[in-house]
mmCIF file of C-alpha atoms and ligand atoms in Angstrom:
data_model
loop_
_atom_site.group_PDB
_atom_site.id
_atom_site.type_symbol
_atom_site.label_atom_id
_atom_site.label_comp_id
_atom_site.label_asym_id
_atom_site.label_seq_id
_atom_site.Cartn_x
_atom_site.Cartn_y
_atom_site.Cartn_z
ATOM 1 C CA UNK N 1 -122.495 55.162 69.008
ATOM 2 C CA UNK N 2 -125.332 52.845 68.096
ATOM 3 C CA UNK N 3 -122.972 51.024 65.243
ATOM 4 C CA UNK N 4 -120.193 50.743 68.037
ATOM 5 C CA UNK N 5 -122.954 49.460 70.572
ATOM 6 C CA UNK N 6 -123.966 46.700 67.725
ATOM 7 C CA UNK N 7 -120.777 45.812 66.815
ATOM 8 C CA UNK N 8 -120.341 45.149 70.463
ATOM 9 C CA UNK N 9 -123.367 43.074 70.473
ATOM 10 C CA UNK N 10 -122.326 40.815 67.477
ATOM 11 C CA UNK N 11 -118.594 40.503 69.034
ATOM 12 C CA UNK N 12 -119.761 39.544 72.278
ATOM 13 C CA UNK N 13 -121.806 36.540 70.785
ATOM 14 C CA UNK N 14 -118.687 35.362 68.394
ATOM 15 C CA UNK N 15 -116.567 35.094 71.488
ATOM 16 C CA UNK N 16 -118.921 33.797 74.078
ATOM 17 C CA UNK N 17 -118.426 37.095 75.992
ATOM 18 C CA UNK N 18 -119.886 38.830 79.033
ATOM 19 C CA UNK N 19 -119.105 42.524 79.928
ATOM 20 C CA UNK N 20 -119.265 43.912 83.228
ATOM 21 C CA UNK N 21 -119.119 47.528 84.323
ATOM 22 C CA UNK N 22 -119.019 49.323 87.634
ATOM 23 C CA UNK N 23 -121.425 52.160 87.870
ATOM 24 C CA UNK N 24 -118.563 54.555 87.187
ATOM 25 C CA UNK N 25 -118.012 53.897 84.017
ATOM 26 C CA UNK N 26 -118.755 56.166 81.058
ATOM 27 C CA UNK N 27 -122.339 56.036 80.166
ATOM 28 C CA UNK N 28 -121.656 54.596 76.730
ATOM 29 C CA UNK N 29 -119.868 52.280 78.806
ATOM 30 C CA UNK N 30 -122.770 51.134 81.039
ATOM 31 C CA UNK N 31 -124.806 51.119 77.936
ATOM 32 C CA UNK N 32 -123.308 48.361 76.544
ATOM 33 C CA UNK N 33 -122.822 46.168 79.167
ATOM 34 C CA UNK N 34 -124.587 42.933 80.239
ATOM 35 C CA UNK N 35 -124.279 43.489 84.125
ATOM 36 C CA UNK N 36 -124.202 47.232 85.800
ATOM 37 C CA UNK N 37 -123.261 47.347 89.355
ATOM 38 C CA UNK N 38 -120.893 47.814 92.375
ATOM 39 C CA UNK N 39 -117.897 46.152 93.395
ATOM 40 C CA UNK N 40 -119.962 43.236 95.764
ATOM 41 C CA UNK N 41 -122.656 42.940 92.759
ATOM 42 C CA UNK N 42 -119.796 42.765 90.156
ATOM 43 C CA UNK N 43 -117.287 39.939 92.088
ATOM 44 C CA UNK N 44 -120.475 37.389 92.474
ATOM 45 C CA UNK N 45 -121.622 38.069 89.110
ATOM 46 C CA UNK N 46 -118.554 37.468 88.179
ATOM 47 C CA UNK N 47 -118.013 34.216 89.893
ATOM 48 C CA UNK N 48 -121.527 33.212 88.460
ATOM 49 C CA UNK N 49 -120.854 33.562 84.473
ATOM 50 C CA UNK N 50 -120.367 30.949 82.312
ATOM 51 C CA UNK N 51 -119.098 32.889 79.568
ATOM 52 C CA UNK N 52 -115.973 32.056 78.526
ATOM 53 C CA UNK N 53 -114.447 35.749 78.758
ATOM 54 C CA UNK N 54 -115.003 38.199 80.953
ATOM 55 C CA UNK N 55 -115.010 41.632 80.143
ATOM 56 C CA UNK N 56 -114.681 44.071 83.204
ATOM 57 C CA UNK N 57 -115.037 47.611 82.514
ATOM 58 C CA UNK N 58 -113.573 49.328 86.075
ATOM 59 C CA UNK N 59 -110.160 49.629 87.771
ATOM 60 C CA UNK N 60 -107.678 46.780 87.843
ATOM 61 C CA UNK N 61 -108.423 45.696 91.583
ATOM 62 C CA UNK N 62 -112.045 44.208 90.344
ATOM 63 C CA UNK N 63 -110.512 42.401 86.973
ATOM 64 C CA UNK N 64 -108.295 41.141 89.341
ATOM 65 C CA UNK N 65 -110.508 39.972 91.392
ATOM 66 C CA UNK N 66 -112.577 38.476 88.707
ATOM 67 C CA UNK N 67 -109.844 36.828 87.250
ATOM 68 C CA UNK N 68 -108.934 35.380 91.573
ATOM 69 C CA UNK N 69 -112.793 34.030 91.428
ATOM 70 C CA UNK N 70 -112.658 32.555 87.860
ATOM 71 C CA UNK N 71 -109.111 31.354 87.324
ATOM 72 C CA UNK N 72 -110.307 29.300 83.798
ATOM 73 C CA UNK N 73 -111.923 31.930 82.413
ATOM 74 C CA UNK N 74 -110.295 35.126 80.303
ATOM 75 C CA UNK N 75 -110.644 37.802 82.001
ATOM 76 C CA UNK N 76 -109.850 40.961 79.726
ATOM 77 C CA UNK N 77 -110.011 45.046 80.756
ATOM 78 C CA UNK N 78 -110.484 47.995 78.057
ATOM 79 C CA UNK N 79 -107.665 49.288 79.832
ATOM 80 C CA UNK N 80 -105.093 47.614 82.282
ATOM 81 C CA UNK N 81 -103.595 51.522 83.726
ATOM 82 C CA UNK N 82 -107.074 52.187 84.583
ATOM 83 C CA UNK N 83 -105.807 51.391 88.351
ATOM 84 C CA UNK N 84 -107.112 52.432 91.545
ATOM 85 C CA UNK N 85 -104.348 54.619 93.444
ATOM 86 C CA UNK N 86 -106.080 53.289 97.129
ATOM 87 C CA UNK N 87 -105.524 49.855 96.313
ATOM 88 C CA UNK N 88 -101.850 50.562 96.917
ATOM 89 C CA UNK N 89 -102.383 52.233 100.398
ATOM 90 C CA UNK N 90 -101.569 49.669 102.405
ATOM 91 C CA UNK N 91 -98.010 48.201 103.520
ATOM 92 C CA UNK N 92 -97.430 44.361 103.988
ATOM 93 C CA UNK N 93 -94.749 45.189 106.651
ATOM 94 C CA UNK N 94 -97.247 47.071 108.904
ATOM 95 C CA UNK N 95 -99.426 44.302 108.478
ATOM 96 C CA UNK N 96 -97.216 41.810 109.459
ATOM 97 C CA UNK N 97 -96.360 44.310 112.663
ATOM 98 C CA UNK N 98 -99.635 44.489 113.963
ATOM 99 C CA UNK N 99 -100.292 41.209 113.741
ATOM 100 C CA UNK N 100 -97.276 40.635 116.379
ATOM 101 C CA UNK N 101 -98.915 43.065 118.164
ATOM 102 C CA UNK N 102 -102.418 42.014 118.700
ATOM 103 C CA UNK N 103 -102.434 37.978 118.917
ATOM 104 C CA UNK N 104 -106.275 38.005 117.717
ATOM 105 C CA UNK N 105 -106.073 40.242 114.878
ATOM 106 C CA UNK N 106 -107.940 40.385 111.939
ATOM 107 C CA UNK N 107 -106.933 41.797 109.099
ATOM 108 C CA UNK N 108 -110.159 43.517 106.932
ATOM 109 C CA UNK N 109 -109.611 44.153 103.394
ATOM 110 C CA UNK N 110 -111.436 46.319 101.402
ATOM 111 C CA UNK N 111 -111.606 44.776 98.264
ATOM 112 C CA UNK N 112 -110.012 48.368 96.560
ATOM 113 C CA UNK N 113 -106.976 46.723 97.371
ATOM 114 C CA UNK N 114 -104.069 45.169 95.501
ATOM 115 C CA UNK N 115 -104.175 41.120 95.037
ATOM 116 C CA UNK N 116 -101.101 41.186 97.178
ATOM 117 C CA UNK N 117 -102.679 42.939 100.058
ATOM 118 C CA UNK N 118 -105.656 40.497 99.546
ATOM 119 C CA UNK N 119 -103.198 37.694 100.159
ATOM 120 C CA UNK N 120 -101.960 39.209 103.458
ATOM 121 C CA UNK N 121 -105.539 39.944 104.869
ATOM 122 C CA UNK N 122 -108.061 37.536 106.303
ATOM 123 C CA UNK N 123 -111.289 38.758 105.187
ATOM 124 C CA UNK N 124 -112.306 40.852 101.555
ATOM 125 C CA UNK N 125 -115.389 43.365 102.147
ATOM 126 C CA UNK N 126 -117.309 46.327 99.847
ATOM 127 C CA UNK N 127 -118.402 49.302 100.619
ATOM 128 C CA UNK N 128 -122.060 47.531 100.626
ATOM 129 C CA UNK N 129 -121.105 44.579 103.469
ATOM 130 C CA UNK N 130 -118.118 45.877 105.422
ATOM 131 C CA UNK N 131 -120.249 46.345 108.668
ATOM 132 C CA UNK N 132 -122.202 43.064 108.303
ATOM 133 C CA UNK N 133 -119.027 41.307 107.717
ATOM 134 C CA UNK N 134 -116.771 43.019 110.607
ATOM 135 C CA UNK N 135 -119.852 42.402 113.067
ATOM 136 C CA UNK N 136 -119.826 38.848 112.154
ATOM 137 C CA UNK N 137 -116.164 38.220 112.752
ATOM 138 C CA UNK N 138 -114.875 36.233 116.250
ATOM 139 C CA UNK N 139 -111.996 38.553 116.588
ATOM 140 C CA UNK N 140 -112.310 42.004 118.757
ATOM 141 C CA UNK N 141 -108.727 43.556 116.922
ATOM 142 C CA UNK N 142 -109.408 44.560 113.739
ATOM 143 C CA UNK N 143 -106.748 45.991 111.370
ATOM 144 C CA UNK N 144 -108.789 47.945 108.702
ATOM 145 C CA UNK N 145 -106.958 48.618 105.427
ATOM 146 C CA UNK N 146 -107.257 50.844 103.127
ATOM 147 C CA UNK N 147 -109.538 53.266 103.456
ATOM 148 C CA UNK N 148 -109.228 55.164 106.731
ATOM 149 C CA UNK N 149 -112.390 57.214 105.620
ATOM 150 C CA UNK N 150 -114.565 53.273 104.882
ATOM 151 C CA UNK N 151 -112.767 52.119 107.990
ATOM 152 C CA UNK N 152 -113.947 55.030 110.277
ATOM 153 C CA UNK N 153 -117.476 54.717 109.165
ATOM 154 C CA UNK N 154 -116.960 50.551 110.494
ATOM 155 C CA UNK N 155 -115.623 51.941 113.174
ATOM 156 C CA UNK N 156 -118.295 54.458 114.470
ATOM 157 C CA UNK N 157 -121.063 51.108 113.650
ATOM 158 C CA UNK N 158 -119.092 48.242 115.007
ATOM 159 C CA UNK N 159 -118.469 49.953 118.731
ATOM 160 C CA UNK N 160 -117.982 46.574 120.367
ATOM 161 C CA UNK N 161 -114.766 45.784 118.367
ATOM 162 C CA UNK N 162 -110.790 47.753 118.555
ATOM 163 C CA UNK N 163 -110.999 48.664 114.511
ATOM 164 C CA UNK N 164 -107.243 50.081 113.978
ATOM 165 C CA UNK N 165 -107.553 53.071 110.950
ATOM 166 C CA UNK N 166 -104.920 52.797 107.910
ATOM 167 C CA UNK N 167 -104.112 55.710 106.245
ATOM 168 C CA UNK N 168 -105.087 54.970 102.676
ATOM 169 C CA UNK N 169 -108.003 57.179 100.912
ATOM 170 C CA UNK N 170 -109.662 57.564 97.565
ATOM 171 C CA UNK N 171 -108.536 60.865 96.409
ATOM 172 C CA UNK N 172 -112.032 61.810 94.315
ATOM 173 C CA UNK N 173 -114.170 61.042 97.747
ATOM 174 C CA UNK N 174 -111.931 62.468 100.184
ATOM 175 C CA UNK N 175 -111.507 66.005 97.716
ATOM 176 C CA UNK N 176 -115.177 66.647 98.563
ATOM 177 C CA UNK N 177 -115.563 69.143 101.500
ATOM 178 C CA UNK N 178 -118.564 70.309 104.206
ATOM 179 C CA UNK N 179 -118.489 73.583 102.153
ATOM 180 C CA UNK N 180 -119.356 72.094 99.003
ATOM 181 C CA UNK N 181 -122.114 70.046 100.324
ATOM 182 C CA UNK N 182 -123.706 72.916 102.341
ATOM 183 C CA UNK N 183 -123.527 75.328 99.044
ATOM 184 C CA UNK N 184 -125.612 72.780 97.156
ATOM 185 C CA UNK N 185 -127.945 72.685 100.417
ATOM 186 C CA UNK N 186 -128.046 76.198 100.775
ATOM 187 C CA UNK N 187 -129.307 76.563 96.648
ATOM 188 C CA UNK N 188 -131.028 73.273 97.030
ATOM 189 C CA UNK N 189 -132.631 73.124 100.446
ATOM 190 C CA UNK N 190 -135.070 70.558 99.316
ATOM 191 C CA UNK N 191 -132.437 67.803 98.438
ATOM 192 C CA UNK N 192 -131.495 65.268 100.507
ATOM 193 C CA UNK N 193 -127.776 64.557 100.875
ATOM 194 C CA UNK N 194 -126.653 61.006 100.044
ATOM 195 C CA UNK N 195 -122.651 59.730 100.331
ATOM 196 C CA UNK N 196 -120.290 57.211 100.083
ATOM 197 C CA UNK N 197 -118.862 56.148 103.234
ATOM 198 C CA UNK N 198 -115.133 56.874 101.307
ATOM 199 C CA UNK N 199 -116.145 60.422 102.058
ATOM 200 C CA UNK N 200 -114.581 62.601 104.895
ATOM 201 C CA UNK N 201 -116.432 62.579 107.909
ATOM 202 C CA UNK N 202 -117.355 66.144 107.496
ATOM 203 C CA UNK N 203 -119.350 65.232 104.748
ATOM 204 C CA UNK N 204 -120.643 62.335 105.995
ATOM 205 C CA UNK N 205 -122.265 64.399 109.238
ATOM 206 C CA UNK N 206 -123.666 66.386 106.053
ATOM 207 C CA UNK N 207 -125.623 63.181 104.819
ATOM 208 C CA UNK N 208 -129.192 61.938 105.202
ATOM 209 C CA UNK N 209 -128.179 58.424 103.948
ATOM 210 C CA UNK N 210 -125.164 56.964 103.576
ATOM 211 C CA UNK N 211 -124.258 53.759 101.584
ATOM 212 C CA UNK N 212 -122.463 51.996 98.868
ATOM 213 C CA UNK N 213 -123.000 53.319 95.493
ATOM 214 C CA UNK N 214 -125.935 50.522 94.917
ATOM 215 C CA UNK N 215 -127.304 51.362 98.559
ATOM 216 C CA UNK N 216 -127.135 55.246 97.088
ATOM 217 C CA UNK N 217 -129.404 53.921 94.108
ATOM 218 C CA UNK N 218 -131.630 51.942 95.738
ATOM 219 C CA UNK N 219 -132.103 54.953 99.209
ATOM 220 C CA UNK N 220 -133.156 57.501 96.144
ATOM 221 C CA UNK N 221 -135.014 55.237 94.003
ATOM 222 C CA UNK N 222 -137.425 54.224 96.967
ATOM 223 C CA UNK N 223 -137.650 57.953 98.087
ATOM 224 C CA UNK N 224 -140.354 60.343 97.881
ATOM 225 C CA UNK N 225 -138.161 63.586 97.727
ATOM 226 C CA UNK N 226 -137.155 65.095 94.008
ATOM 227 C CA UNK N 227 -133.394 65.990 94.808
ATOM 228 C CA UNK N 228 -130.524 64.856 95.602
ATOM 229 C CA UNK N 229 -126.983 66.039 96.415
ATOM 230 C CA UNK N 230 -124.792 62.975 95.737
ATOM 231 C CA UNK N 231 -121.646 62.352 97.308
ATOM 232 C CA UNK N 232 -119.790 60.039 95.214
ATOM 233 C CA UNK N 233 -118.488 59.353 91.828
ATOM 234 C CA UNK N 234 -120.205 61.381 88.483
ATOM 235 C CA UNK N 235 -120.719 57.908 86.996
ATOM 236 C CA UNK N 236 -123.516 56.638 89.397
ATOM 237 C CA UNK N 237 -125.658 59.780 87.577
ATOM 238 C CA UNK N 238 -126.229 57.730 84.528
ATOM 239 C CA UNK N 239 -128.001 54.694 86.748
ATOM 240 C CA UNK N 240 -129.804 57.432 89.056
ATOM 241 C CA UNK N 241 -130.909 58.962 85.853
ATOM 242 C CA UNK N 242 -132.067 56.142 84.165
ATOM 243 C CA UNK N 243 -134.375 54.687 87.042
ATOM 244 C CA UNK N 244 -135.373 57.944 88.428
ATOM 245 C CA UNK N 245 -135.607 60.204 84.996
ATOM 246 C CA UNK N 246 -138.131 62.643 87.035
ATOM 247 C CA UNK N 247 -135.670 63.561 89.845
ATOM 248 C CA UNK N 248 -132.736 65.762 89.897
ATOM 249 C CA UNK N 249 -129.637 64.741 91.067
ATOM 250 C CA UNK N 250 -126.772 67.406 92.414
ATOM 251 C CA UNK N 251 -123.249 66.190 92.246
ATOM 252 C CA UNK N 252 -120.129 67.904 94.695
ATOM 253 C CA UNK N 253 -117.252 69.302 92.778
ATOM 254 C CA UNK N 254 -115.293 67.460 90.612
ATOM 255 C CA UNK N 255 -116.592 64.397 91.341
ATOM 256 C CA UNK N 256 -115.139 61.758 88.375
ATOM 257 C CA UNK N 257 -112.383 58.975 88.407
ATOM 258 C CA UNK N 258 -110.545 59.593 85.651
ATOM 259 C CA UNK N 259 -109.022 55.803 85.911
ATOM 260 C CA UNK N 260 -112.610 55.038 85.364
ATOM 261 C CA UNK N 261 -113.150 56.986 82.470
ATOM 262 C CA UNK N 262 -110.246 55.374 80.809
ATOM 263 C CA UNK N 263 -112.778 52.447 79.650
ATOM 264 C CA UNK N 264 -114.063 53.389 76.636
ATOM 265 C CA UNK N 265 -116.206 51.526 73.683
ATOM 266 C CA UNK N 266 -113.629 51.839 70.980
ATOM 267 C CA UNK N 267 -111.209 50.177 73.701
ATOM 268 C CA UNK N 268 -113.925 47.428 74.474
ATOM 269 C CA UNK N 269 -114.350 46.957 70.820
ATOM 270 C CA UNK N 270 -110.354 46.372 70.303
ATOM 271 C CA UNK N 271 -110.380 44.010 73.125
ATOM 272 C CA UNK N 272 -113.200 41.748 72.470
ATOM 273 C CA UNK N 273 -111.559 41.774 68.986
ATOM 274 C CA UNK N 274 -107.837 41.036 69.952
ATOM 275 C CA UNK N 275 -108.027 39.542 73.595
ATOM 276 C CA UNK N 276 -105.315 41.774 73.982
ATOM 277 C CA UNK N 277 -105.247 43.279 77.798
ATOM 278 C CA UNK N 278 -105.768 40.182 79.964
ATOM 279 C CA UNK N 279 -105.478 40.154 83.510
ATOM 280 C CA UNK N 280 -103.224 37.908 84.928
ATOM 281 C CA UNK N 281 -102.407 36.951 88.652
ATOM 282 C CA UNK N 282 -99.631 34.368 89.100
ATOM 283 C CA UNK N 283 -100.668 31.055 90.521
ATOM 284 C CA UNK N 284 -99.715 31.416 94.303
ATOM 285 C CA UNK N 285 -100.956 34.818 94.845
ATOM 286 C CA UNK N 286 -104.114 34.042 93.566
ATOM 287 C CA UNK N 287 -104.822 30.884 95.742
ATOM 288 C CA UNK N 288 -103.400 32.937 98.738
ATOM 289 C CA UNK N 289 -105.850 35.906 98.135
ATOM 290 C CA UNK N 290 -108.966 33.789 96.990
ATOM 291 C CA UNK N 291 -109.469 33.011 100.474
ATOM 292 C CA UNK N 292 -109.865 36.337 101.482
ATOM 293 C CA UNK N 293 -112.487 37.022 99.050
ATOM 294 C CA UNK N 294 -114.427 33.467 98.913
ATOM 295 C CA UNK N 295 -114.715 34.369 103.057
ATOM 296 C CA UNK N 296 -116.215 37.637 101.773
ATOM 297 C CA UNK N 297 -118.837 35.798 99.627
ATOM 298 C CA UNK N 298 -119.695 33.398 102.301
ATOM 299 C CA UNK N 299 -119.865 36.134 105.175
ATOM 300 C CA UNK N 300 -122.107 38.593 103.217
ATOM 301 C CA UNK N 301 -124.529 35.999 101.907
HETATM 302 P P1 13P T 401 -118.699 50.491 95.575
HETATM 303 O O1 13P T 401 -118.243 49.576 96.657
HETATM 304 O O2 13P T 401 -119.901 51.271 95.975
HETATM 305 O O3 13P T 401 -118.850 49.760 94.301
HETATM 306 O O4 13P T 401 -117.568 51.600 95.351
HETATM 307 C C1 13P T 401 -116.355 51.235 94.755
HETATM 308 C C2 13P T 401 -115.467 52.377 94.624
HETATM 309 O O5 13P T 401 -114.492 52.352 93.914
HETATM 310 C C3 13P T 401 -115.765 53.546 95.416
HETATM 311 O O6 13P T 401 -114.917 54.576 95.070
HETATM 312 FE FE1 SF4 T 402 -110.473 54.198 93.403
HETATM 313 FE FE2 SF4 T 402 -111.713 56.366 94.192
HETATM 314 FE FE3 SF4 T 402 -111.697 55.772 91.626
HETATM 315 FE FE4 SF4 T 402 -113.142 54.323 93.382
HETATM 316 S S1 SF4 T 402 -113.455 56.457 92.801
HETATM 317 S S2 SF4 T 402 -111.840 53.536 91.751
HETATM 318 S S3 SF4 T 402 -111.806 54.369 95.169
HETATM 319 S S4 SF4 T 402 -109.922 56.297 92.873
#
């Protein structure tokens, strides 16, 4: 691993590169990137470099949403299947019906979402700013897509506005159950339960904090208790790990992405090599669906 990490190192310099991963990633992964982080960290980082290519290790909604922000720069993935299957949960039809049906709407995004969908909403949010950003908006109808699960938890915060639930979910959060969680509690009664808000609502009545996978970092990072049952992806271990090596962290089920785990070194290697894999997003969409995430930017500063 160490020659693959410093043949990384040396490529990365020939080619004026920066690489990006999201806290899922494979440890080796996260090892040899330049910036760590979740989607909201990732997308202004990303809008920030001045490298001239832009690795980004995660699922194809972020490079393309790197590539949206940055359309000079290359923006390259280890793997272009590595996809999201939630970022296709939405339908542009229904959008355009509940638009005719509520004259205010506004159309939230969760940036999990296809460049297409982007295009057809009004506003981009993370898991980290959704709330902040629906709170902030004029309108009182809002059409929430993907994520019924992220979209529920806006809901339950935001009482004061009509937030309309999609049906879209991400099948690793919503696979963890109440039963799981209370097992762990019941042979760890010490640990505090942490999840993402892309978890069932079962499991979020479970949880003593819930927040985006940085929010997850930061709540058991600043905490006095030991353990942790952690509701969300088997990635964020290596980050919880690494700042907190004295604590011990208990993850539910089988808690990985496995389009996450498609980004590996030797396929970082071979791209930074080749350029091969580039993410591309044709000229109108990506005007049409940079607004939606420039709003983002501006509304969550
Ligand atoms: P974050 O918004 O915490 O980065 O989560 C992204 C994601 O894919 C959750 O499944
Ligand atoms: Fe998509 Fe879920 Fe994987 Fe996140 S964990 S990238 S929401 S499938």
């Amino acid at each position: 691993m160490e020659k693959m990490l410093q043949e990384i190192k040396e490529l990365k310099k020939e080619k004026n590169a920066v690489i990006l991963a999201h806290y899922y990633a494979n440890d080796s992964v996260q090892e040899a990137a330049d910036y760590i982080g979740d989607s909201y960290y990732l997308a202004k980082i990303a809008k920030e470099s001045d490298a001239d290519i832009i690795v980004f290790c995660g699922v194809l909604f972020m490079g393309e949403s790197a590539k949206i922000l940055n359309p000079d720069k290359t923006v390259l993935m280890p793997d272009l299947t590595a996809d999201c299957p939630m970022a296709h949960m939405a339908d542009i039809e229904k959008i355009k019906k509940m638009r005719e049906n509520y004259e205010d709407l506004a159309v939230v995004c969760y940036i999990n979402s296809t460049a297409e969908l982007k295009r057809y909403s009004d506003v981009c949010v993370t898991s980290a700013n959704a709330v902040k950003i629906v709170k902030s908006l004029p309108n009182k109808n809002i059409f929430f897509i993907p994520d019924e699960n992220l979209g529920r938890y806006v809901k339950e915060l935001v009482p004061e506005k009509n937030v309309i639930l999609n049906d879209g979910y991400c099948h690793v959060h919503a696979d963890m159950t109440a039963s799981e969680v209370k097992m762990l509690k019941e042979k760890y009664p010490g640990a505090l339960v942490t999840a993402h808000p892309e978890c069932r609502q079962e499991v979020l009545d479970l949880a003593d904090f819930i927040g985006s996978t940085s929010g997850i970092i930061n709540f058991v990072s600043g905490s006095d208790n030991n353990e942790f049952i952690v509701c969300t992806e088997c990635g964020v271990g290596y980050e919880l790990r690494r700042k907190n090596p004295d604590k011990k962290f208990y993850f539910v089920g089988k808690s990985c992405c496995d389009n996450m785990k498609k980004n590996t070194l030797e396929k970082l290697i071979h791209v930074l090599k080749t350029g091969d894999n580039e993410v591309t997003v044709d000229d109108d969409k990506r005007t049409e669906s940079l607004v939606s995430l420039d709003r983002m930017l501006e509304l969550a500063k």
